[in-house]
Coordinates of C-alpha atoms and ligand atoms in Angstrom, one line a residue:
X23 CA 10.6 -2.2 24.9
X24 CA 9.8 -4.9 22.4
X25 CA 10.5 -8.5 23.4
X26 CA 11.7 -9.7 20.0
X27 CA 12.1 -13.3 21.1
X28 CA 8.5 -13.4 22.2
X29 CA 7.4 -11.8 19.0
X30 CA 9.4 -14.1 16.8
X31 CA 7.9 -17.1 18.6
X32 CA 4.6 -16.0 17.0
X33 CA 6.0 -16.3 13.5
X34 CA 6.9 -20.0 13.1
X35 CA 7.8 -19.5 9.4
X36 CA 10.9 -17.5 10.5
X37 CA 12.2 -20.5 12.4
X38 CA 13.5 -22.5 9.5
X39 CA 16.6 -23.2 7.5
X40 CA 17.0 -22.6 3.8
X41 CA 20.0 -24.2 2.0
X42 CA 21.1 -25.3 5.5
X43 CA 21.3 -21.8 6.8
X44 CA 18.9 -20.0 9.2
X45 CA 16.4 -18.0 7.2
X46 CA 16.9 -14.2 7.4
X47 CA 13.8 -12.7 6.0
X48 CA 14.3 -9.2 4.7
X49 CA 11.6 -9.0 2.0
X50 CA 8.9 -7.4 4.2
X51 CA 8.1 -4.6 1.8
X52 CA 6.9 -7.3 -0.6
X53 CA 4.9 -9.1 2.1
X54 CA 5.2 -9.6 5.8
X55 CA 5.0 -12.9 7.6
X56 CA 1.8 -13.7 9.6
X57 CA 1.6 -14.3 13.3
X58 CA 0.0 -17.4 14.7
X59 CA -3.0 -15.4 16.0
X60 CA -3.8 -14.2 12.4
X61 CA -3.4 -17.7 11.0
X62 CA -5.6 -19.1 13.7
X63 CA -8.3 -16.5 13.3
X64 CA -8.7 -17.4 9.7
X65 CA -8.6 -21.1 10.4
X66 CA -11.1 -20.6 13.2
X67 CA -13.5 -18.8 10.8
X68 CA -13.4 -21.8 8.4
X69 CA -13.7 -24.3 11.2
X70 CA -16.7 -22.7 13.0
X71 CA -18.2 -19.6 11.3
X72 CA -17.9 -20.0 7.5
X73 CA -20.9 -18.6 5.8
X74 CA -21.9 -16.1 3.2
X75 CA -22.7 -12.8 4.9
X76 CA -25.4 -10.2 4.7
X77 CA -27.8 -12.6 3.0
X78 CA -29.0 -15.1 5.5
X79 CA -31.4 -15.1 8.4
X80 CA -29.8 -18.1 9.9
X81 CA -27.4 -18.1 12.9
X82 CA -24.1 -18.7 11.1
X83 CA -24.8 -16.0 8.5
X84 CA -25.6 -13.5 11.1
X85 CA -22.6 -14.4 13.2
X86 CA -20.3 -14.1 10.1
X87 CA -21.9 -10.8 9.1
X88 CA -21.4 -9.4 12.6
X89 CA -17.8 -10.5 12.7
X90 CA -17.2 -8.9 9.2
X91 CA -18.8 -5.6 10.2
X92 CA -16.8 -5.7 13.5
X93 CA -13.6 -6.0 11.4
X94 CA -14.7 -3.0 9.4
X95 CA -15.1 -1.0 12.6
X96 CA -11.7 -2.1 13.8
X97 CA -10.1 -0.9 10.6
X98 CA -11.9 2.4 10.8
X99 CA -10.7 2.9 14.4
X100 CA -7.2 1.8 13.5
X101 CA -6.8 4.6 10.9
X102 CA -9.1 7.0 12.8
X103 CA -11.8 7.2 10.1
X104 CA -14.9 9.1 11.2
X105 CA -17.3 6.2 10.3
X106 CA -17.1 2.5 9.5
X107 CA -19.0 3.1 6.2
X108 CA -15.9 5.0 5.0
X109 CA -14.0 1.7 4.9
X110 CA -14.3 -0.4 1.7
X111 CA -12.8 -3.9 1.9
X112 CA -10.9 -4.7 -1.3
X113 CA -8.2 -7.3 -2.3
X114 CA -5.5 -4.8 -1.5
X115 CA -3.8 -1.6 -2.7
X116 CA -3.9 -2.5 -6.4
X117 CA -7.6 -3.1 -6.4
X118 CA -8.3 0.0 -4.3
X119 CA -6.4 2.1 -6.8
X120 CA -8.1 0.5 -9.8
X121 CA -11.4 1.1 -8.1
X122 CA -10.6 4.8 -7.7
X123 CA -9.3 5.3 -11.2
X124 CA -12.3 3.6 -12.7
X125 CA -14.9 5.4 -10.5
X126 CA -13.2 8.8 -11.1
X127 CA -13.2 8.2 -14.8
X128 CA -17.0 7.5 -14.7
X129 CA -17.6 10.5 -12.5
X130 CA -15.8 12.7 -15.0
X131 CA -17.6 11.1 -17.9
X132 CA -20.9 11.9 -16.3
X133 CA -19.8 15.4 -15.3
X134 CA -18.3 16.4 -18.7
X135 CA -19.5 15.7 -22.2
X136 CA -18.1 12.3 -23.0
X137 CA -15.6 12.0 -25.8
X138 CA -16.9 8.5 -26.4
X139 CA -20.3 9.8 -27.2
X140 CA -21.4 9.9 -30.9
X141 CA -22.9 13.4 -30.2
X142 CA -21.0 16.0 -32.3
X143 CA -20.6 18.5 -29.4
X144 CA -16.9 19.0 -28.6
X145 CA -15.5 17.2 -25.6
X146 CA -14.4 19.2 -22.7
X147 CA -13.0 16.1 -21.0
X148 CA -9.9 15.8 -23.2
X149 CA -8.3 19.0 -22.1
X150 CA -9.4 18.7 -18.5
X151 CA -8.5 15.2 -17.6
X152 CA -5.2 15.4 -15.8
X153 CA -4.1 13.2 -12.8
X154 CA -1.0 14.1 -10.8
X155 CA 1.3 11.4 -9.4
X156 CA 4.9 11.4 -8.3
X157 CA 8.2 10.1 -9.8
X158 CA 8.4 7.4 -7.2
X159 CA 5.1 5.6 -7.6
X160 CA 4.7 1.8 -7.6
X161 CA 3.2 0.7 -10.9
X162 CA -0.1 0.2 -9.0
X163 CA -0.4 3.9 -8.4
X164 CA 0.7 4.8 -11.9
X165 CA -0.7 2.5 -14.5
X166 CA -4.4 2.7 -13.5
X167 CA -4.3 6.5 -13.7
X168 CA -2.1 6.5 -16.8
X169 CA -4.5 4.2 -18.6
X170 CA -7.5 6.2 -17.4
X171 CA -6.2 9.5 -18.7
X172 CA -4.9 8.0 -22.0
X173 CA -8.4 6.7 -22.8
X174 CA -9.4 10.3 -23.0
X175 CA -6.2 11.8 -24.4
X176 CA -5.6 13.4 -21.0
X177 CA -2.3 13.8 -19.2
X178 CA -0.4 12.3 -16.3
X179 CA 1.5 15.0 -14.5
X180 CA 4.5 13.8 -12.5
X181 CA 6.2 15.5 -9.6
X182 CA 9.9 15.1 -10.0
X183 CA 12.4 14.1 -7.3
X184 CA 16.0 15.0 -6.6
X185 CA 19.0 12.6 -6.5
X186 CA 18.3 11.7 -2.8
X187 CA 14.8 10.7 -3.6
X188 CA 13.0 13.7 -2.2
X189 CA 10.1 15.2 -4.0
X190 CA 10.3 18.8 -5.4
X191 CA 7.5 20.6 -3.7
X192 CA 7.9 23.8 -5.8
X193 CA 7.3 21.7 -8.9
X194 CA 4.4 20.1 -7.1
X195 CA 2.8 23.5 -6.5
X196 CA 3.3 24.4 -10.2
X197 CA 1.7 21.2 -11.4
X198 CA -1.3 21.7 -9.1
X199 CA -1.9 25.0 -10.9
X200 CA -2.3 22.9 -14.1
X201 CA -5.6 21.7 -12.8
X202 CA -5.3 17.9 -12.2
X203 CA -8.6 16.3 -11.2
X204 CA -6.9 14.0 -8.7
X205 CA -3.6 13.8 -6.9
X206 CA -2.4 10.3 -6.0
X207 CA 0.9 9.9 -4.0
X208 CA 2.8 7.3 -2.2
X209 CA 3.1 7.8 1.6
X210 CA 6.4 5.9 1.6
X211 CA 8.3 4.8 -1.5
X212 CA 8.7 1.1 -1.8
X213 CA 12.1 1.6 -3.5
X214 CA 13.6 4.6 -1.8
X215 CA 12.0 4.4 1.6
X216 CA 11.3 8.2 1.4
X217 CA 8.5 9.3 3.7
X218 CA 6.7 11.9 1.7
X219 CA 5.3 15.0 3.5
X220 CA 1.8 13.9 2.7
X221 CA 0.0 16.0 5.2
X222 CA 1.5 19.1 3.7
X223 CA 0.9 17.9 0.1
X224 CA -2.8 17.2 1.0
X225 CA -3.2 20.8 2.3
X226 CA -1.5 22.2 -0.8
X227 CA -3.8 20.3 -3.1
X228 CA -6.9 21.2 -1.1
X229 CA -6.0 24.9 -1.7
X230 CA -6.8 24.2 -5.3
X231 CA -9.8 22.1 -4.5
X232 CA -8.2 18.8 -5.7
X233 CA -8.8 15.5 -3.9
X234 CA -5.8 13.5 -2.7
X235 CA -5.3 9.7 -2.6
X236 CA -2.6 8.4 -0.4
X237 CA -1.0 5.0 -1.3
X238 CA -0.3 3.7 2.2
X239 CA 0.9 0.2 1.2
X240 CA 4.3 0.8 2.8
X241 CA 3.3 3.0 5.7
X242 CA 0.4 1.4 7.5
X243 CA 2.5 -1.4 9.2
X244 CA 5.2 0.9 10.3
X245 CA 3.6 4.2 11.4
X246 CA 0.3 5.1 13.1
X247 CA -2.1 6.5 10.5
X248 CA -4.7 9.1 11.3
X249 CA -6.7 9.9 8.1
X250 CA -8.5 12.7 9.7
X251 CA -5.3 14.4 10.8
X252 CA -3.8 13.9 7.3
X253 CA -7.1 15.2 5.9
X254 CA -6.6 12.9 2.8
X255 CA -9.7 12.2 0.7
X256 CA -8.6 8.5 0.2
X257 CA -6.1 6.2 1.8
X258 CA -5.4 2.7 0.4
X259 CA -3.5 -0.3 1.8
X260 CA -2.9 -4.0 1.6
X261 CA -3.4 -6.4 4.5
X262 CA -0.6 -8.7 3.6
X263 CA 2.0 -6.0 4.1
X264 CA 0.8 -5.5 7.7
X265 CA 0.9 -9.1 9.0
X266 CA -2.6 -9.9 7.7
X267 CA -3.6 -12.6 5.1
X268 CA -3.2 -12.0 1.4
X269 CA -6.3 -11.1 -0.6
X270 CA -7.6 -8.5 1.8
X271 CA -7.0 -4.7 2.0
X272 CA -8.8 -1.5 2.1
X273 CA -9.9 1.8 0.8
X274 CA -10.7 4.6 3.1
X275 CA -12.6 7.5 1.5
X276 CA -14.3 10.5 3.0
X277 CA -18.0 9.7 3.0
X278 CA -18.9 12.7 0.8
X279 CA -16.5 11.5 -1.9
X280 CA -17.6 7.9 -1.7
X281 CA -21.2 9.0 -2.0
X282 CA -20.3 11.0 -5.1
X283 CA -18.3 8.3 -6.9
X284 CA -20.2 5.7 -9.0
X285 CA -19.8 2.0 -8.2
X286 CA -16.7 0.1 -9.6
X287 CA -18.1 -3.4 -10.0
X288 CA -21.6 -4.6 -10.4
X289 CA -23.4 -7.6 -9.1
X290 CA -24.9 -8.9 -5.8
X291 CA -24.8 -7.0 -2.6
X292 CA -24.0 -3.6 -4.1
X293 CA -27.6 -3.1 -5.4
X294 CA -30.7 -1.7 -3.8
X295 CA -33.5 -2.4 -6.4
X296 CA -33.0 -4.2 -9.7
X297 CA -35.4 -4.5 -12.6
X298 CA -34.6 -5.1 -16.3
X299 CA -35.1 -1.4 -16.9
X300 CA -33.2 0.1 -14.0
X301 CA -30.9 -0.6 -11.0
X302 CA -30.4 1.5 -7.9
X303 CA -27.4 1.0 -5.7
X304 CA -26.9 0.1 -2.1
X305 CA -25.7 2.6 0.6
X306 CA -22.0 2.9 1.7
X307 CA -19.9 0.8 2.0
X308 CA -21.8 -1.9 0.2
X309 CA -22.1 0.1 -3.0
X310 CA -18.4 -0.7 -3.5
X311 CA -18.4 -4.3 -2.4
X312 CA -19.9 -6.3 -5.2
X313 CA -20.1 -10.1 -4.8
X314 CA -19.0 -12.4 -2.0
X315 CA -16.1 -10.8 0.0
X316 CA -13.1 -12.5 1.6
X317 CA -14.6 -12.8 5.0
X318 CA -12.0 -15.0 6.6
X319 CA -9.2 -12.7 5.4
X320 CA -11.1 -9.6 6.8
X321 CA -11.2 -11.3 10.2
X322 CA -7.5 -12.1 9.8
X323 CA -6.9 -8.4 9.1
X324 CA -8.8 -7.4 12.2
X325 CA -6.6 -9.8 14.2
X326 CA -3.4 -8.4 12.6
X327 CA -4.5 -4.9 13.7
X328 CA -5.2 -6.2 17.2
X329 CA -1.7 -7.7 17.1
X330 CA -0.1 -4.4 16.1
X331 CA -2.2 -2.6 18.7
X332 CA -1.0 -4.9 21.4
X333 CA 2.5 -3.6 20.8
X334 CA 4.1 -0.3 21.7
X335 CA 4.0 1.3 18.2
X336 CA 6.6 3.9 19.1
X337 CA 8.9 1.0 20.2
X338 CA 8.2 -0.7 16.9
X339 CA 9.2 2.4 14.9
X340 CA 12.3 2.9 17.0
X341 CA 13.3 -0.8 16.6
X342 CA 12.9 -0.7 12.8
X343 CA 14.8 2.6 12.6
X344 CA 17.6 1.1 14.5
X345 CA 17.8 -1.9 12.1
X346 CA 17.7 0.4 9.1
X347 CA 20.4 2.8 10.5
X348 CA 22.6 -0.1 11.4
X349 CA 22.2 -1.7 8.0
X350 CA 23.1 1.6 6.2
X351 CA 26.1 2.2 8.4
X352 CA 27.5 -1.3 7.9
X353 CA 26.8 -1.4 4.2
X354 CA 28.5 1.9 3.7
X355 CA 31.8 0.1 4.3
X356 CA 31.5 -1.7 1.1
X357 CA 33.5 -0.3 -1.8
X358 CA 31.5 0.9 -4.7
X359 CA 28.2 0.8 -3.0
X360 CA 25.6 3.3 -4.1
X361 CA 22.4 3.8 -2.1
X362 CA 19.3 4.6 -4.1
X363 CA 17.2 6.8 -1.8
X364 CA 18.9 8.9 0.8
X365 CA 16.1 11.1 2.0
X366 CA 16.4 12.4 5.6
X367 CA 12.9 11.2 6.4
X368 CA 12.8 7.6 5.5
X369 CA 11.6 4.3 6.8
X370 CA 11.7 0.6 6.7
X371 CA 14.1 -0.3 3.8
X372 CA 17.4 0.2 2.2
X373 CA 18.0 0.0 -1.6
X374 CA 21.4 -0.2 -3.2
X375 CA 23.6 -1.3 -6.0
X376 CA 27.3 -2.1 -6.1
X377 CA 29.6 -1.0 -8.9
X378 CA 30.0 -3.7 -11.6
X379 CA 27.6 -6.2 -9.9
X380 CA 24.1 -6.9 -11.2
X381 CA 21.6 -6.8 -8.4
X382 CA 20.1 -10.1 -9.5
X383 CA 23.5 -11.9 -9.1
X384 CA 24.0 -10.5 -5.7
X385 CA 20.5 -11.4 -4.6
X386 CA 20.9 -15.0 -5.9
X387 CA 24.2 -15.5 -4.0
X388 CA 23.0 -14.2 -0.7
X389 CA 19.8 -16.3 -1.0
X390 CA 22.1 -19.3 -0.9
X391 CA 23.4 -17.9 2.4
X392 CA 19.8 -17.9 3.8
X393 CA 19.2 -14.2 3.2
X394 CA 15.9 -13.3 1.5
X395 CA 16.0 -9.8 -0.2
X396 CA 14.3 -8.5 -3.3
X397 CA 16.2 -7.6 -6.4
X398 CA 15.0 -5.8 -9.6
X399 CA 12.8 -2.8 -10.3
X400 CA 10.4 -3.4 -7.5
X401 CA 7.4 -2.6 -9.8
X402 CA 8.7 1.0 -10.1
X403 CA 10.5 1.0 -13.5
X404 CA 10.4 4.9 -13.8
X405 CA 12.4 5.1 -10.6
X406 CA 15.1 2.9 -12.2
X407 CA 15.1 5.1 -15.3
X408 CA 15.4 8.2 -13.1
X409 CA 18.5 6.8 -11.5
X410 CA 19.9 5.2 -14.6
X411 CA 20.1 1.7 -13.1
X412 CA 18.7 -1.7 -14.1
X413 CA 17.4 -2.5 -10.6
X414 CA 18.5 -2.5 -6.9
X415 CA 18.9 -4.9 -4.1
X416 CA 16.3 -4.0 -1.4
X417 CA 16.3 -5.2 2.2
X418 CA 13.2 -4.3 4.1
X419 CA 12.6 -4.7 7.8
X420 CA 9.8 -5.7 10.0
X421 CA 9.2 -5.7 13.7
X422 CA 10.5 -9.3 14.1
X423 CA 13.9 -8.7 12.5
X424 CA 17.0 -8.5 14.7
X425 CA 20.4 -6.8 14.8
X426 CA 22.0 -10.2 14.4
X427 CA 20.1 -10.6 11.2
X428 CA 21.4 -7.3 10.0
X429 CA 24.8 -8.5 10.7
X430 CA 24.3 -11.8 8.8
X431 CA 22.8 -9.8 5.9
X432 CA 25.7 -7.4 5.6
X433 CA 28.3 -10.1 5.9
X434 CA 26.5 -12.0 3.1
X435 CA 26.5 -8.9 0.9
X436 CA 30.2 -8.4 1.5
X437 CA 31.1 -12.0 0.7
X438 CA 28.9 -12.0 -2.4
X439 CA 30.5 -8.8 -3.6
X440 CA 34.0 -10.3 -3.2
X441 CA 32.9 -13.4 -5.1
X442 CA 31.4 -11.4 -8.0
X443 CA 34.2 -8.9 -8.4
Ligands
PLP30 C1 3.9 1.6 -2.6 C2 3.1 0.4 -3.1 N1 2.0 0.6 -3.7 C3 1.2 -0.4 -4.1 C4 1.6 -1.7 -4.0 C5 0.8 -2.8 -4.5 O1 0.3 -3.6 -3.4 P1 -0.5 -4.9 -3.7 O2 0.3 -5.8 -4.6 O3 -0.6 -5.5 -2.3 O4 -1.8 -4.6 -4.3 C6 2.9 -2.0 -3.4 C7 3.4 -3.3 -3.3 O5 4.6 -3.5 -3.1 C8 3.6 -0.9 -2.9 O6 4.8 -1.0 -2.3

């Protein structure tokens, strides 16, 4: 059992009033709050250990380097990567996905005849460069791939979903036969809460020899992740959505893929030998970590992982499911409510609109009652287009939320709906 009071005591930010009302923070899919241990770890680093890593022989530099590499091992263990060198620290999911889209583009350009070349030989890249995503992607897992394929007159293939927000796996299989070079899919939709059957989707793509990227931004805080069991080729995530500081996140990649992909950014640390004529690159994971990293935040991420590991993760899942089910059940009583995302396998959040009421107006009114939710398209405009709506109100839960907060939230929505009708 989770001791929610004890947990909440570790999140001082929750203990405040907004507009004279106790804060009810239900915007956890955007970012989670940080426990004291994480804040203190980062502070402690700057108080006692701050130093640039990997480059110094002196005590502090070695200490900071050791701590940073220890954090990498902790991340590797947390998601069950085979080796620490399969973990690349990035700023978060968005940067990880941009890294992959760029590196894959360069890999394809070096593998196929480049359409950018002045050579008159016909390009084979144009017809071959397809990337497969799903209809429920966050812009971060859509725009980098879209821009990449468009630079080469390639094509973005999109797996459709049904009215409940469930992917059509028959269509997925058909699209795999069209020969995409990469599949990149959300583990959990940040709008619909759908948990996609990623393990099955990875196995299907592998039957066609296609590598799979999983966008784990919305899953890693809520469910144990085992990248070896999923057999995904890449898994990306953001620290700030899992109780860690902002500005840190990760990219897991199977070593054989990371070895094959060219570097993303160039500069210090990612090189082996440099001359004016030629540069050779460092080994994994440093090949992908150009420049000075966010060491303090990486240590904060390690502490956030330790914080999660100190809890019974099954109990966390059960608690969050209970909050979600209670919210759905209570919201269902509201006349004219339409849930966006009704998959059987879902997690963490509920999205809805109410007939005749703009989500923004509803969000603004319940904010004045102390309730923080997100309104709008949630960086997933194609999802809004699919459902023919301007946006949704989204309440997303974390381990520190309580049943009382669900009650306050639903009451606030009911009151706002009455005021706006
Ligand atoms: C599913 C999903 N992917 C990607 C992102 C982007 O994450 P970040 O802004 O931390 O890079 C988000 C953020 O909400 C998300 O929910």
